[in-house]
C-alpha cells in the first residue's frame, strides 16, 4: 500500500507535465479561414514585426478598454474618421477631408458637423464601409449599460444621422466648443455594424469573439488573441493602399516592466519596438550603448505636476469636512497663503529633475497646458530658475519665522506637509529631491506613496485616492484627450470640486476656486472664434499657475524604443503610437 | 562520518550538567560549534554596525546631492552614491536598523502564531479540523488585496495611536506575521502528530499528565529543529516582504531606506555602465545574506543545545 | 480509513463555502477599483458609469450570490456541455464568470495559461526536489563537513536573495552579455521538431533555474533538519550497537523515517505549482497563472481573482487531505478515526 502511494506521488508531476504538453497546441480562432496559424518562430524575420507592450492588451475593442494598451493594440485594426499626427494636426483616415467652416463641413453655429467617408474602403471581410457603421458606432457607445469608455467624446452629441451611404452628420445639443471629439483619434474608431449589432448595451461584454477579433479597415487583423499575453496579427489583404503594409505579420507581447521592456529592444534585440519606457535616463542611455536600437520621444499634453490642496486635509476632521471645500469655509491652514504656495514653486529646480530623472523624456515647464504651441503661455517662465533665496525672502516677509527645528511657523502653525503620489521609482526620487529643496526654505515634508491601483482608484470607500486628496500636496501626471484642451480646462470650475455631495466624483482636484476663473470659463463656452478661444485658454492656464493651485514640473514625453532596422515613423504623442503602422518598414 | 561529533558534543554537555544554568548550556553549545561562533561574531558585528555605525558615520542617508550621483567607491563615499546622489553606506547602515527590527519581530510573531496553531491542531484532535482549515484559508487568500484591506482599515488608526514611525513598524510586523505563519503551522502540526504517538508521550498521557505540560516538556523541545529552520527562513522573507509593502503604501515612507528597498531599487541597475551598480546592488544583498546566514548558524547551535535528544543522552 | 475520508470530504464543503465568502469579502473591501488603469483623461463620471455596467452598484450579497450561481452552476453545466456535446437548458443566456478587464470567461483564460505555468513552475518544482533531497541528506550525514558548509551557504544565499534579483542577474548574464538564451518566453511557441524543442528548452532554462534554486534552498534545509533529527534517535544508536554500518543505517532506516515530514511538505506544496510564480513569470514574461492573478489584482478584477483564488483553495484543501492520508500510510503509528 505504502509503496503504491509513493509511486503515485512520484508519478503525479509527470502526469501533470504530460497533460500540459498536449495543451500547448493553440487552437485556431473560429473566424480565421484557412491554415494561416503559423508558429511565430518560423516566420520570415524581415516581414515580421515584434512589439512589446509591457502591459499586455486585454481586449481589441477600445470602447471596453481597461487602459491605453488596449486602445493602441486595437488601433492597427480599427480606424477612426481622422487621426492626429505627430504635430497634433488632424489627418483624414476614413474621411475624405477634415470638415471645416471653409469647406462647409462645420455648421456656422457649430451645432452640427458633416463628414464624408471615402468610397473605396472595405472591411477586412470584403463588405463596404458605409455611414450606417458610423451611426451604429455612436449607438453602440451610448447604449444604456454598455460601460463605454469613450462616452465623453459623445457628451454633446444629440444624434448621428446617415445622410447617404457615405455622408454622416453629427448634431450637437448645443453649439459644440470642440466638434472634433466623436470618431477622431484611436479612442473612438468605427465598428462594423454587421459584426456588433447584437452586442449593444449590457450584451457588449458577452461578445468575446467580437471584442477579441473585431473586423476592421486597418492594415492588420487579429489572428490569435491571448488576453494580457500575446496578440498575433496578419496583414489585411484588402487594405486600401497598394503595397502596404510592409509587414506581413505583427505580434504584440505583454508582460514584465518598463526596464525589462527597454532591454529587449536596446540590448538583446529580441523585439523591434517597445512602448512606454519611463526609466531613469542613465539606464536607457547605457542600454542604448549596445547599439541595437534608438530611443524615441513624442511630446503631447502630459505634465507631471504637484496639486496644492486648497482645503484642510487635517486627519482630525470628519469625513464631511476633511478636504471638503464647504463653500470656501474650510481653507487650508497655511497653503491658503499665496506666499507659501509661491515659495514652494520657487524652491524647485525643474532642470535638475529633468537631468537626474527624466533625461530626453521630459523638459521643465511652467504651464499646465504645454502644447499645442498656440496654447502655450510665456507669462510664467520665471519659474524655470530655482530661487531659494527669493522663496525664503517671501516667507520671511509673510511672517513665517524659522524655528529652532528648522521649520517655519506662524501663530503656532508649522509649515509641515504631507506629500503623496503613486508608487513609481521616478516619482519617489522626485519626492526625495523636492523634499530636500523645501527643507532649505524651512518647510518640513512627510512623503507618502500608494500603489497606482489604489491612488488612481475612484472607489468611494477608499481614502487614499487622488480625488479624496487626504494630503497637503500630491503629484501625478495629467493630460487632455486629443489636441484640444477645451474639456480639460473645465475641470477648474468651482462646481467640479469633489466632495461627499457628489460622492467624490469631480475633476477639480486642487479645490481651487475663484470667480475670475469661473467667469473665464463661462466666456469660453460662448466663444467660437478660434483665436479668441486660444486667448481665453491661455489666460486660464496662467490663472491656475499663478494662483499656484497646481505646480507644473515636467512636460513629459512618451518614450519608446525601436530597433535600428525599423523605419518610417516618428513617435506620436497625441494618438496611438502605432496607428501609422502601415508606413513602417524594415531596412 | 562523524557520528562521533555528537559524542563530543555529549561530553561538553556532560560538563554543563554540573552547572545546570540554561545560559551555560547555550554558551557551551555555541563554543563547541565553530559555525555558530563565526555566525555570532558576524551577527554581533552587523547589529553593532547598524546601531552604533551611524553615530560615527554621520552622513544623512536622505541627503540628495545630485552633483555627486552615481559615484563609485571613494573616501567621501565609501560605498559610492545612488542615482540621486544619496550616500550608499549611510543608507545601508540606517536601512539595517529597520530591516533587522522588522525581520526579527515579524519572524517571532509568525513563529509564535505558527507554533501555537500547529501544536494545538496536532495535539487536540477536535481542534485539528477548524485550525487547519483556517490555515488553508490564509494560504488561499491572495496576499495583495488582503494587504490593501489592512492598509485601509488600520493605517491611519495606528499612526494616530503610535505616531508615524512606530505605528508603521507595528503595522508591518503585524502584516508580515499574520501572512506568513501558515507554513510553520503545517510543519509543526505534522511533527506533533508523529511525536504524540511516541512511547514517552503515550506514557506521560497514561499517568495523567496534563496536555499543556506534555506540550511544553515533551512536544515543543522535540519539534525544535523545523522551528529553527522556519525561523531562519522567516527572517529572510520578512526583510524582503517589508520592501514589497512599501510599494503598496503600507511600509515606511519612500525616503526611509531599508535593505529590502535598497535591493529592489538597485535591481534595475544591474549591468548599467558608468553607474555605481555593483556596490548598489550587492551591498544590500550581501547584508541580507550575511544576516540570514549568521542567524542560521546560531539557530543550529541553539537547537543542538536545547534539543533533548542531543542533550539528554 | 474510508470513514475518515468521507468525513473529511463532507467537511470540505462548508469549509470551502466559508473560504469563498471570506475571499469575496476581502476583495470587495480592497480599496482599488477596475477603472484605476484607464487613461487619466477619462472623467470620473464616465468611470462611475463603467463601474455600474460591471454591476458594482449592486449590494454585496447580490454580487456574491451571482458569482456563486455563475461559478457553481453555470460553469460546471457549461463544462458538461462542452465535454458531452449535449445542450442542457438555455445555454445561450447562461451567464458565465467573466473577467472585468478582458470580458472573456475566466475559465477560458485559466485554461489558456495553464500550459506555460505547468511547464515552468511544475518542472522547477520537480528539479527543486531532485536537487534538494540529496543535498539535504548528504549535508546532514556529513554535518559540518565542507559539503555541508557550502550547501548551507548556497541555500541561505538562495533564500535571502529574492527571485526578482536572481532572475535579473541571469538575464543580464545569459541574454545581454552572452546572448545565449532569450529573456522573453514565447507562449505561442509550438514544438514540432528538434529545433523547436531546443528553443523551448532554451526559453525555459532561466525561469526554471531561478525557481528551482529558490525551492531547493528551502526544501534542502528542512530535509537536512529532518535527517539530523533522526540520526540522533535511539534506533540509530541501537542499530550501530548491533554493528550495522553507518551507510546502511542511513539508507535503510534514517532516510525512510526522515522522508516523512518532507513528503508531506512536498505534497502540500503542489498547489503552488498551479498558482504559478508571480515574480518569475513577470520577469521572464511567461504570462501564466501567476501573471494572470497579479494583473487581475492590479486591475481589481474581482470575478477573475475570486475564481482563481477559490480554485486555489480547492487545491489546497484537496492536497491537505492527500498529505494527511499519505502521512497516515507512511507512518502507521498515526491513527485516523
mmCIF file of C-alpha atoms in Angstrom, chain B residues 8 36 50 121 180 188 193 208 242 250 291:
data_model
loop_
_atom_site.group_PDB
_atom_site.id
_atom_site.type_symbol
_atom_site.label_atom_id
_atom_site.label_comp_id
_atom_site.label_asym_id
_atom_site.label_seq_id
_atom_site.Cartn_x
_atom_site.Cartn_y
_atom_site.Cartn_z
ATOM 1 C CA UNK B 8 31.996 15.161 21.590
ATOM 2 C CA UNK B 36 27.916 29.268 15.424
ATOM 3 C CA UNK B 50 23.748 49.417 12.284
ATOM 4 C CA UNK B 121 -4.020 21.378 15.861
ATOM 5 C CA UNK B 180 3.484 34.080 6.920
ATOM 6 C CA UNK B 188 4.663 21.831 13.372
ATOM 7 C CA UNK B 193 1.103 14.310 15.179
ATOM 8 C CA UNK B 208 -2.455 11.564 33.668
ATOM 9 C CA UNK B 242 8.993 44.624 4.025
ATOM 10 C CA UNK B 250 1.985 50.134 3.603
ATOM 11 C CA UNK B 291 22.387 38.246 8.443
#
